[in-house]
Tab-separated table of C-alpha atoms and ligand atoms in Angstrom:
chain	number	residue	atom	x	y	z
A	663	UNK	CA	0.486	113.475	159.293
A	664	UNK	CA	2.650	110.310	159.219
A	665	UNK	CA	1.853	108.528	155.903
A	666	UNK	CA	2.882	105.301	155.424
A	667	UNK	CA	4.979	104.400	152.671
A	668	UNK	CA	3.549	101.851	150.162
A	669	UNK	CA	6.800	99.528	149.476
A	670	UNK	CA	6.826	96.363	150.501
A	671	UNK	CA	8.491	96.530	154.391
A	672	UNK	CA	11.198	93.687	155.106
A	673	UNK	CA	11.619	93.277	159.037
A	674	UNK	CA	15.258	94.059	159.677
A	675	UNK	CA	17.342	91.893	161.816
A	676	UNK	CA	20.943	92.555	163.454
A	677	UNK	CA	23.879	92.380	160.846
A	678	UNK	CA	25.592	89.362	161.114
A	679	UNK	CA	29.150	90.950	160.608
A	680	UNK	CA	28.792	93.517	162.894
A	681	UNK	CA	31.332	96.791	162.375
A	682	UNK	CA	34.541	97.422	164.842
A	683	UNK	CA	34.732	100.686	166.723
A	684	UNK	CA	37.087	102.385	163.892
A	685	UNK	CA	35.114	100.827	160.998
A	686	UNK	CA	31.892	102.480	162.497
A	687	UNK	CA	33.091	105.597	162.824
A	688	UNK	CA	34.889	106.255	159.673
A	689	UNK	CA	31.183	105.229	158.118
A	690	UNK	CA	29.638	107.986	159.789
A	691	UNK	CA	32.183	110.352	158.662
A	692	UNK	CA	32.607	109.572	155.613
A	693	UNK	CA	28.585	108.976	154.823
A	694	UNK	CA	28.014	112.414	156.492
A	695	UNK	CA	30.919	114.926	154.471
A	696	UNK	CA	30.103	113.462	151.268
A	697	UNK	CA	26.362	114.514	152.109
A	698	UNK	CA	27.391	117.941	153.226
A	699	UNK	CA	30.079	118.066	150.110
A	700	UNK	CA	27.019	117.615	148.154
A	701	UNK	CA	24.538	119.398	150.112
A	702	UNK	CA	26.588	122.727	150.591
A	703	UNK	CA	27.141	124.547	153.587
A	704	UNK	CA	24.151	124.838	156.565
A	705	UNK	CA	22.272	128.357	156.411
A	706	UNK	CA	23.866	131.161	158.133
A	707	UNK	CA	23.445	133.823	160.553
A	708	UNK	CA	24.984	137.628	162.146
A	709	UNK	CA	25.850	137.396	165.776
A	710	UNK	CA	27.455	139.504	168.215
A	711	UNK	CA	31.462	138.952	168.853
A	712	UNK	CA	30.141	138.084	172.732
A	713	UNK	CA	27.423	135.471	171.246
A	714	UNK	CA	30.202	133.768	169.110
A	715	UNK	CA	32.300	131.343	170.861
A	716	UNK	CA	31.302	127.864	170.702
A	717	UNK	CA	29.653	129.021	167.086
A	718	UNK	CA	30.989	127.697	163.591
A	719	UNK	CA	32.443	130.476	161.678
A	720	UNK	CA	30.489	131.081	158.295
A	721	UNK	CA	32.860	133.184	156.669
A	722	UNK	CA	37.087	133.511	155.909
A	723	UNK	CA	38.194	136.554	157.944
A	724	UNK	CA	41.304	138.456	156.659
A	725	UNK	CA	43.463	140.829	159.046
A	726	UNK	CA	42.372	144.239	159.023
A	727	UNK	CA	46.072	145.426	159.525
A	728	UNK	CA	49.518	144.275	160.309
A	729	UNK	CA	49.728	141.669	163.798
A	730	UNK	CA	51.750	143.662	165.390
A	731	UNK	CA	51.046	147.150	163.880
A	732	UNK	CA	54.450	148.097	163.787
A	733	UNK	CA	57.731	146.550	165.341
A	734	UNK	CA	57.009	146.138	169.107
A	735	UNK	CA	59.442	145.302	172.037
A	736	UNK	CA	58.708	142.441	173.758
A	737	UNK	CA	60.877	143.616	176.814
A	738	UNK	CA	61.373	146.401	179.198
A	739	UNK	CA	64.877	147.450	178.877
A	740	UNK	CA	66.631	149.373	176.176
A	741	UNK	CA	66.332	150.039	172.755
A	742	UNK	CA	69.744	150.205	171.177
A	743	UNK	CA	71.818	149.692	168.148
A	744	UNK	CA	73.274	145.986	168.448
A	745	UNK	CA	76.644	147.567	167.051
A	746	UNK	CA	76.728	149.192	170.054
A	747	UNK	CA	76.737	147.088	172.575
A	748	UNK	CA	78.076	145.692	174.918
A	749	UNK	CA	79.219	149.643	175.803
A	750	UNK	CA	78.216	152.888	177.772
A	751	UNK	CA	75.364	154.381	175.999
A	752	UNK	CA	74.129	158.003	176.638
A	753	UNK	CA	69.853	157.633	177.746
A	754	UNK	CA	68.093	159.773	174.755
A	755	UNK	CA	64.982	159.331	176.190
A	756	UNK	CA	61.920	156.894	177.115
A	757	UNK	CA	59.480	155.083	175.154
A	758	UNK	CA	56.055	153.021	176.388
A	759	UNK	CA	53.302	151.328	175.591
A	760	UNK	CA	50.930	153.047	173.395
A	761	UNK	CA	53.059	156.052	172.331
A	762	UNK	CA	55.829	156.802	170.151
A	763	UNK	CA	58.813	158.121	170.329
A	764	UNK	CA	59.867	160.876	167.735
A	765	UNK	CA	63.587	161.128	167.810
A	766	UNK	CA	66.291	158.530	166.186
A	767	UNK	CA	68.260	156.472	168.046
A	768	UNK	CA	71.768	157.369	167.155
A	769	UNK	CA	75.051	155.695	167.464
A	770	UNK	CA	75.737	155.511	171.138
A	771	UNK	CA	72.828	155.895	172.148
A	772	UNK	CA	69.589	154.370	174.072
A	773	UNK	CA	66.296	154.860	174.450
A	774	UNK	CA	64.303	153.214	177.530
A	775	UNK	CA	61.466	150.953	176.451
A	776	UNK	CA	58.558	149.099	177.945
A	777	UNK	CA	57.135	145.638	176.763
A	778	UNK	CA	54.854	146.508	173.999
A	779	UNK	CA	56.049	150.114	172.752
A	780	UNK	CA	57.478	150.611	169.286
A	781	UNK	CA	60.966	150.746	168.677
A	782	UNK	CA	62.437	153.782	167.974
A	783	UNK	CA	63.697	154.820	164.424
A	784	UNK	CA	67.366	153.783	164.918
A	785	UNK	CA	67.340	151.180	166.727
A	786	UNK	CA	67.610	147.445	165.467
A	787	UNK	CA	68.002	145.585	168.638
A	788	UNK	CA	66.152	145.353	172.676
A	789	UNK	CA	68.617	145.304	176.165
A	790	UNK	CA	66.574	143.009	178.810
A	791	UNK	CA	67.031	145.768	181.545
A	792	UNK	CA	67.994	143.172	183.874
A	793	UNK	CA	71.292	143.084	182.022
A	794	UNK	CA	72.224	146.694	182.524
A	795	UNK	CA	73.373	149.527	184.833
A	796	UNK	CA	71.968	152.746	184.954
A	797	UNK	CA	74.218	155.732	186.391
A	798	UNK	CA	72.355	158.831	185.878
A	799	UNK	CA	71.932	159.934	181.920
A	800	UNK	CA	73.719	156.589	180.812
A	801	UNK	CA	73.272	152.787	180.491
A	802	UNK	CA	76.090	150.032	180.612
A	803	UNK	CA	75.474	146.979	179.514
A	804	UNK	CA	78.154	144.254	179.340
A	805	UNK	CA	76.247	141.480	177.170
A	806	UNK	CA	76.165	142.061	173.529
A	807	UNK	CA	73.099	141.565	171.345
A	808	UNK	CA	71.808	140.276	168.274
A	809	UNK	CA	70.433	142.398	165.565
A	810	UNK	CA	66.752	142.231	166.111
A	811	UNK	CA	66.456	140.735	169.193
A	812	UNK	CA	63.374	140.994	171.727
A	813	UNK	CA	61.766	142.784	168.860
A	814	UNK	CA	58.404	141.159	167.777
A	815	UNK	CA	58.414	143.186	163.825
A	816	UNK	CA	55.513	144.377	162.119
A	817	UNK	CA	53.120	142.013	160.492
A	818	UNK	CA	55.726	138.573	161.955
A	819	UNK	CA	52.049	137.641	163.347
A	820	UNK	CA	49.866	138.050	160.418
A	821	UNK	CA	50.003	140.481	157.357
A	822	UNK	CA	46.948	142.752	156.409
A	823	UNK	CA	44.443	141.560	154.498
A	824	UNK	CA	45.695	137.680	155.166
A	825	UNK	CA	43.092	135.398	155.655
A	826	UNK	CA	43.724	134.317	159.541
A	827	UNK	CA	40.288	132.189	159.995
A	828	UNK	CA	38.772	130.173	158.029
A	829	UNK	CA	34.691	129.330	157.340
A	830	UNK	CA	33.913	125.818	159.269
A	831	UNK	CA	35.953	126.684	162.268
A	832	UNK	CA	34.275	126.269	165.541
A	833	UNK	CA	35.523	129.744	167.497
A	834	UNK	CA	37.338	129.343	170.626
A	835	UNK	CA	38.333	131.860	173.278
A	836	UNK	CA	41.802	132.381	171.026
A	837	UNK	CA	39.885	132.951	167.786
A	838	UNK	CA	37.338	135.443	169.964
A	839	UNK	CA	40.797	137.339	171.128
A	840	UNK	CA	41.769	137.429	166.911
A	841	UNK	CA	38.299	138.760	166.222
A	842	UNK	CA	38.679	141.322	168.827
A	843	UNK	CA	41.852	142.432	167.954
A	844	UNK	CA	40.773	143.218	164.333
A	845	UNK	CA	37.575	144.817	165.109
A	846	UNK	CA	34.973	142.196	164.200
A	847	UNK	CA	32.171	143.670	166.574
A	848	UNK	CA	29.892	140.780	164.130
A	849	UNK	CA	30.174	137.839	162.868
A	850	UNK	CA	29.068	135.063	160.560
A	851	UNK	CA	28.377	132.057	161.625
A	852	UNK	CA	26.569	128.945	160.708
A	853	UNK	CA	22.608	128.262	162.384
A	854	UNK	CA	22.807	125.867	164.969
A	855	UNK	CA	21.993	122.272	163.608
A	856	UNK	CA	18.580	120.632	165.139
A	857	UNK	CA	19.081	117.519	166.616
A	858	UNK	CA	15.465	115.888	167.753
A	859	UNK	CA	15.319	113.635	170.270
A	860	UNK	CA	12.928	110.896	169.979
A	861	UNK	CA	12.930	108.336	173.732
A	862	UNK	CA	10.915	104.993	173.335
A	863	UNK	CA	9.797	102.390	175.690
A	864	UNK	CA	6.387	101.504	177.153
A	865	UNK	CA	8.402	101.672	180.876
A	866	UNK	CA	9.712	105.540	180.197
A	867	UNK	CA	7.795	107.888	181.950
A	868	UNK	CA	8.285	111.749	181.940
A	869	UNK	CA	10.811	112.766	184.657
A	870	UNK	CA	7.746	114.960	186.440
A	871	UNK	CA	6.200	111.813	186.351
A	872	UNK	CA	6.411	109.126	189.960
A	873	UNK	CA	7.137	106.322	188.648
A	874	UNK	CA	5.748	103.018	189.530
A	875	UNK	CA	8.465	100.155	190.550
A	876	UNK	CA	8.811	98.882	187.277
A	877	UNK	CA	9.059	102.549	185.500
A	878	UNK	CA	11.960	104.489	184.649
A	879	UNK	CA	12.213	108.683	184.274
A	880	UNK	CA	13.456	109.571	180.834
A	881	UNK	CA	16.514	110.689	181.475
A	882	UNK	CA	18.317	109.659	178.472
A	883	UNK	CA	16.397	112.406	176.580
A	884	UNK	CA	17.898	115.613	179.316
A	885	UNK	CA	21.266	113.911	178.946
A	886	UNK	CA	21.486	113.763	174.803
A	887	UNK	CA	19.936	117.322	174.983
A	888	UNK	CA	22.984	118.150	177.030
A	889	UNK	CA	25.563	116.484	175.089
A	890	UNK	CA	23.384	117.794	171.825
A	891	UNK	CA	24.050	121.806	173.278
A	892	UNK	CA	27.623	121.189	174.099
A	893	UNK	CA	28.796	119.740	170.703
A	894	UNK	CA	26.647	123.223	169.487
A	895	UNK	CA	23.594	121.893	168.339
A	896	UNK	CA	20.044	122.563	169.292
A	897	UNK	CA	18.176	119.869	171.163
A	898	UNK	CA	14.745	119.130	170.421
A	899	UNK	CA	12.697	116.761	173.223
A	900	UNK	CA	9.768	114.748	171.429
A	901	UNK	CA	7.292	113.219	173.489
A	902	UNK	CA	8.316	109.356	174.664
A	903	UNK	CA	7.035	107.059	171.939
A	904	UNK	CA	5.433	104.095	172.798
A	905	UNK	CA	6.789	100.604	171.634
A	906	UNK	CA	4.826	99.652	168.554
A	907	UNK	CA	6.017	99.927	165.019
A	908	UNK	CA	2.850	102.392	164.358
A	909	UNK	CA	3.795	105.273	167.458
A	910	UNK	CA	7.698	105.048	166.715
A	911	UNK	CA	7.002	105.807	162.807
A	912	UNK	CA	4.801	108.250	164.006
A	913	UNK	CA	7.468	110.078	166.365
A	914	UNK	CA	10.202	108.928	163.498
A	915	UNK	CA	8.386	111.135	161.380
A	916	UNK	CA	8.079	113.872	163.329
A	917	UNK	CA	11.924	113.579	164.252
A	918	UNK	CA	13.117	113.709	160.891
A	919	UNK	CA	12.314	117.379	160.264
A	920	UNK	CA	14.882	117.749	162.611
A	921	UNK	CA	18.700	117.969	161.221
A	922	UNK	CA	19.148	115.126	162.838
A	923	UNK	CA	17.549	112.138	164.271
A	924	UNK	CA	18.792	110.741	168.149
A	925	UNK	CA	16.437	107.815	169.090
A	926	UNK	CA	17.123	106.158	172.016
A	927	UNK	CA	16.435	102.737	172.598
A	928	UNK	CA	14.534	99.694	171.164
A	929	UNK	CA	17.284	98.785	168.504
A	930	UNK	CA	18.241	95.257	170.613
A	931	UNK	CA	17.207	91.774	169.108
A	932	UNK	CA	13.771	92.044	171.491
A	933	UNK	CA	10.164	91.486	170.613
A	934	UNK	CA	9.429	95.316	171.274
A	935	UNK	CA	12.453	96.413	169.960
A	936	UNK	CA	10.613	97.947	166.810
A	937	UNK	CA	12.631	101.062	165.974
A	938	UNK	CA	14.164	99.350	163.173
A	939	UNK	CA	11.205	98.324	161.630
A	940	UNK	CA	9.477	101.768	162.277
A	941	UNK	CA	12.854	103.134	160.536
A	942	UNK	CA	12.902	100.596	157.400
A	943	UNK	CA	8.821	101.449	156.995
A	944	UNK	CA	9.830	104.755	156.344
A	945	UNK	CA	12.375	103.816	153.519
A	946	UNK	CA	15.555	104.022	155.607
A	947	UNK	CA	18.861	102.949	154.296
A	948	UNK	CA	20.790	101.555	157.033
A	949	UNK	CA	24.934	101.911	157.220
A	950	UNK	CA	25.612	99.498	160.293
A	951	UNK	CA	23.260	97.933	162.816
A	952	UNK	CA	25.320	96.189	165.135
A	953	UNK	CA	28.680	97.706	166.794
A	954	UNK	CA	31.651	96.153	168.879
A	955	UNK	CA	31.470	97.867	171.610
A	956	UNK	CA	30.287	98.035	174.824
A	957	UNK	CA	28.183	99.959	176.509
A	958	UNK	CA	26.316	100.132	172.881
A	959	UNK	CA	26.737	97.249	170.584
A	960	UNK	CA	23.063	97.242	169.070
A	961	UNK	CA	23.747	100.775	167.555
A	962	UNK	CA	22.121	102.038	164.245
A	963	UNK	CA	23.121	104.621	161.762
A	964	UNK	CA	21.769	105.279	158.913
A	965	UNK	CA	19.458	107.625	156.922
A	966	UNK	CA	15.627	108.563	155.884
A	967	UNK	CA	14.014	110.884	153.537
A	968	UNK	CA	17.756	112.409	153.335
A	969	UNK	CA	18.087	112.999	157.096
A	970	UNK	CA	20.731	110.997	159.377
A	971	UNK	CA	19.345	109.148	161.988
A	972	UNK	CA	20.893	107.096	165.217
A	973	UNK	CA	19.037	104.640	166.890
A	974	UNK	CA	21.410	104.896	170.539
A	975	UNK	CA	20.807	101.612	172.672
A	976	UNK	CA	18.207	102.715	175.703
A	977	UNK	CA	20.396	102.058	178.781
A	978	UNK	CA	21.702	105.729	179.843
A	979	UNK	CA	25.683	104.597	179.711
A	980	UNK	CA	24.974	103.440	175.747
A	981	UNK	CA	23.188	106.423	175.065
A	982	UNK	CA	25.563	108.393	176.365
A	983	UNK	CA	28.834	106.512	175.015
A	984	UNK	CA	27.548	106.396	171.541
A	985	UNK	CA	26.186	109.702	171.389
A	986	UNK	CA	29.767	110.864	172.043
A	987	UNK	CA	31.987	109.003	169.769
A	988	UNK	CA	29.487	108.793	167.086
A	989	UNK	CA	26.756	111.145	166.695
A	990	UNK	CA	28.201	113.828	167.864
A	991	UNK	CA	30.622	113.934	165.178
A	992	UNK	CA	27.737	113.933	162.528
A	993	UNK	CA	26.018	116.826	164.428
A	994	UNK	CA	29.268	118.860	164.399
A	995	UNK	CA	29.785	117.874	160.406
A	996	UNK	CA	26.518	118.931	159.938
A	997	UNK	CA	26.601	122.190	162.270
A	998	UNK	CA	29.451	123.361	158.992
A	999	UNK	CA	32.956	122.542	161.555
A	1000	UNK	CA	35.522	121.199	159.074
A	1001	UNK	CA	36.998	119.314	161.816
A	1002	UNK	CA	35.505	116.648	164.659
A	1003	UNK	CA	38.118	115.590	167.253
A	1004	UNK	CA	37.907	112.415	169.267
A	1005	UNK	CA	41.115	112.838	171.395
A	1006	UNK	CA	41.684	109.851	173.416
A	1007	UNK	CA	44.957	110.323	174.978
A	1008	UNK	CA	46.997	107.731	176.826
A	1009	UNK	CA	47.371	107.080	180.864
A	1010	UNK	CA	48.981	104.644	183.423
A	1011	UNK	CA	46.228	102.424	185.237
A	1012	UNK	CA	47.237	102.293	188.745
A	1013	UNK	CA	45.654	98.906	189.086
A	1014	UNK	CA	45.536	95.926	187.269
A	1015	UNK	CA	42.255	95.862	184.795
A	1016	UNK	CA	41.065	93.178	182.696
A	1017	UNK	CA	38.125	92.800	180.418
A	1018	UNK	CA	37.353	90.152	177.996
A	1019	UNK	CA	38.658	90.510	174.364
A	1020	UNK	CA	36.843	91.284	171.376
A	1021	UNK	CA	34.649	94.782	171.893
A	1022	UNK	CA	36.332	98.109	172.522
A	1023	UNK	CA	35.080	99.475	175.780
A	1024	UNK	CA	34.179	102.241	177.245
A	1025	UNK	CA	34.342	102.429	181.133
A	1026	UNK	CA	33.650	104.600	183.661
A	1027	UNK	CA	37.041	105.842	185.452
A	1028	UNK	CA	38.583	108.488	187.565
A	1029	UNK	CA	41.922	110.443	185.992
A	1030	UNK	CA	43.974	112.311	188.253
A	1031	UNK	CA	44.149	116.239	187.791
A	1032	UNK	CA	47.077	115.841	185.491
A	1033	UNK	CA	45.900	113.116	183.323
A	1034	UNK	CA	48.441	110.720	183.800
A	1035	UNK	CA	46.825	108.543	185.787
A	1036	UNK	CA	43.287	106.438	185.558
A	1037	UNK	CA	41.600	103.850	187.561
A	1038	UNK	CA	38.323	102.347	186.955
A	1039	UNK	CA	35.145	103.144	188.647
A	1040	UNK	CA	33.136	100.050	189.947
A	1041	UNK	CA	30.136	100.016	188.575
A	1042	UNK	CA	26.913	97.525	188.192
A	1043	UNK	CA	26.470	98.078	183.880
A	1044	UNK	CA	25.525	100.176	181.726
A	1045	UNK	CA	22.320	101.302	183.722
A	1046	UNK	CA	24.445	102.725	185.983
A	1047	UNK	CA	24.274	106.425	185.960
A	1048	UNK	CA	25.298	106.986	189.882
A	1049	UNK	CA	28.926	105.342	188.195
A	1050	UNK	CA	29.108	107.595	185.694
A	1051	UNK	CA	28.517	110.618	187.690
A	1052	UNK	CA	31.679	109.548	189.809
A	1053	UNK	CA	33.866	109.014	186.488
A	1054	UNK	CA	35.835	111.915	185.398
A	1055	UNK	CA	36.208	109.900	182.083
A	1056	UNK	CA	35.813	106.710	180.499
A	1057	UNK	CA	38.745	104.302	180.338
A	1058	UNK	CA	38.652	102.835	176.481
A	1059	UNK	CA	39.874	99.275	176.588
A	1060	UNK	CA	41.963	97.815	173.145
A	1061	UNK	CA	39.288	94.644	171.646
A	1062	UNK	CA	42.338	92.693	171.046
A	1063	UNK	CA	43.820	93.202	174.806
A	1064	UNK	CA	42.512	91.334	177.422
A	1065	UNK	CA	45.008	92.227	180.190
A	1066	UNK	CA	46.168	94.776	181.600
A	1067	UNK	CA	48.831	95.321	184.430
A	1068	UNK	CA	48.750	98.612	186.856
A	1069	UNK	CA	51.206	101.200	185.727
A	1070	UNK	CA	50.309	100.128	181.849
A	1071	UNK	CA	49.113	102.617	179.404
A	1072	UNK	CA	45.622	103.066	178.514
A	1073	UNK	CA	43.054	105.047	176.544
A	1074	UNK	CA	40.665	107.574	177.833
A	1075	UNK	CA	38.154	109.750	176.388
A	1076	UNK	CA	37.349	112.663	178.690
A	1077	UNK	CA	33.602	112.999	179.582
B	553	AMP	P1	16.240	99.374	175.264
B	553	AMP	O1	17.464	99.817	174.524
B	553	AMP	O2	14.988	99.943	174.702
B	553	AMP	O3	16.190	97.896	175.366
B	553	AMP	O4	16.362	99.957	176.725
B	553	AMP	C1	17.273	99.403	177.622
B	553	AMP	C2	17.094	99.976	178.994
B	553	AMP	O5	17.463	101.316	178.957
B	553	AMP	C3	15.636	100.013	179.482
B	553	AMP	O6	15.308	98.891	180.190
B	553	AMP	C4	15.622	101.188	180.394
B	553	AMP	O7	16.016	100.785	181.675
B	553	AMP	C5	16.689	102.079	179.840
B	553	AMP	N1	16.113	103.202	179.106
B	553	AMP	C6	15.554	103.156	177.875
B	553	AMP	N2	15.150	104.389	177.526
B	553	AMP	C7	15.475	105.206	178.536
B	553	AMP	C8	15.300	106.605	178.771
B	553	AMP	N3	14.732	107.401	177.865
B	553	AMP	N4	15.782	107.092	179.934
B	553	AMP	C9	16.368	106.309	180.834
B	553	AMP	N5	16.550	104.998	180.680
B	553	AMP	C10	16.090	104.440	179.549
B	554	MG	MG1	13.005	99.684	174.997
């Protein structure tokens, strides 16, 4: 039941001083860890080592033992006593992986070793074999060696009990190898944080839908789902709500029993824009209304009845833009990670590329395989989603640099 809330309901209109890009997203940041400071941690839950990556550890995880076990060679060669070298050294024997050898190495004397074995009692130092001679039961070797070299020792990696992860991590392939290693079959991790995804407009139509000439499919609700399962949340699709204030509260409502709120469009200065209205009826504190950026400048952030909410501007390249260097560093804060990245790395335009000064943008582009190279895809606005699908990433041009040159750096934010 959507009940309406008795206060008296003040229409909100655009900010006049609207936020820049870095303004806007240090509010979101900082509005949504000092709400999860305050909140505690998100509910957690067992999974298998195999379900885990992409998952926010719950829990610190200490070595079970020494990283490496014992001192390791990371050579094949010889096992010797540095003293001894460079020299003639009679072969005592042979050591690999995943055995042990008994005997001592004693003065003048070697022991052949593989990359990964344990050095023999004795020894203090590893020959590269490519730097010897064998003639049969003796080595020569004519470099000399350092005390304790090629030898990876016991616990250099991590010590026992050490705490190697830590709760709030989001586990990558490397952190599923460091679980693996130290026999963490299980693991805790964080639930997935809800994102619901409300679309408005009285011209969206479901995507099974044909639509007439002047419809549009809802696509903008498949695409935030996407971008809502790769940042690790779980998307939830509500029905298209219609544009009056009374269906948007309605779906508003409904939306914010989710972890998070994702509206998409109706937040411009238009007659049937009425999200924020629908939003303010429902006692919603709003952060920042208004954004300078493009594709996205109408965004809104802000909160209701203790949930976060973003109303994302309608046309698919706004939804998409600010979903990515806005909400989905609230879904990650609230999905427990410590840490949301934003890595927008430099590149050399190979053409010239101008834009006009004053909102940072965010344009479709093609880098090369390395990186070190972007050039902007044509495209006809932000409705254009054929565009986008070329782009490999979005060239993000400075508000306070009109002109660029080709071979100058730029920004880019990977898709
Ligand atoms: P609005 O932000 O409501 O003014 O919407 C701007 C434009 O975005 C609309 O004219 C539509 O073309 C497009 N749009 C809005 N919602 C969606 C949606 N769910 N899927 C695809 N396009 C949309
Ligand atoms: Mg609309």
């Amino acid at each position: 039941m959507c009940r309406r809330i008795p206060a008296p309901v003040r229409l909100k209109i655009k900010s006049v001083i609207p936020l820049t890009f870095p303004q806007a997203r240090e509010t979101v940041l900082e509005r949504v860890r000092s709400q999860v400071r305050s909140q505690g941690q998100p509910a957690g839950e067992t999974v298998a080592l195999e379900e885990a990556a992409g998952r926010v550890l719950a829990e610190d995880v200490a070595a079970d033992r020494d990283c490496p076990p014992l001192d390791r060679s990371v050579r094949d060669g010889y096992a010797v006593r540095a003293s001894d070298v460079p020299g003639r050294l009679k072969l005592a024997g042979e050591v690999r992986a995943g055995e042990r050898h008994e005997g001592r190495v004693g003065p003048g004397e070697a022991v052949a070793i593989m990359t990964g074995a344990p050095i023999p009692a004795g020894a203090d130092a590893v020959v590269m074999i490519e730097h010897t001679t064998r003639e049969d039961g003796w080595v020569r070797t004519e470099s000399s060696a350092e005390p304790r070299q090629f030898i990876n020792p016991q616990g250099s990696e991590a010590a026992a009990r050490e705490t190697v992860l830590r709760a709030g991590k989001r586990l990558d392939y490397t952190d599923i190898a460091m679980l693996a290693a130290f026999g963490r079959a299980r693991i805790r991790v964080f639930a997935r944080p809800v994102a619901a995804i409300v679309p408005t407009g009285d011209e969206i139509v479901e995507i099974g839908e044909t639509p007439r000439e002047f419809q549009i499919r809802n696509s903008n609700a498949y695409s935030l789902a996407a971008q809502v399962a790769r940042a690790g949340g779980l998307p939830r699709r509500l029905p298209v709500a219609r544009d009056t204030v009374e269906a948007t509260r309605h779906a508003i409502h409904q939306g914010l029993e989710a972890d998070l709120l994702l509206l998409s469009g109706g937040v411009s200065a238009g007659k049937y824009d009425v999200v924020e209205q629908a939003l303010a009826e429902l006692g919603a504190e709003f952060y920042f209304d208004r954004v300078l950026i493009q594709p996205g400048q109408p965004l809104v952030f802000g909160s209701a009845q203790g949930k976060f909410f973003f109303g994302l501007p309608g046309n698919p390249s706004s939804t998409m833009v600010t979903f990515e260097v806005f909400a989905r560093a609230a879904l990650e804060l609230l999905g427990g990670q410590e840490e949301t990245l934003l890595p927008m790395p430099w590149a050399r335009l190979t053409r010239d590329f101008h834009h006009r000064a004053g909102l940072t943008r965010f344009l479709p582009a093609r880098i090369s395989a390395d990186g070190g190279e972007v050039t902007p895809v044509p495209w006809q606005g932000s409705g254009d989603v054929p565009a986008l699908t070329r782009a490999n990433a979005y060239l993000v041009a400075d508000p306070e640099r009109p002109e660029y040159a080709a071979g100058d750096w730029i920004r880019i934010l990977l898709k």
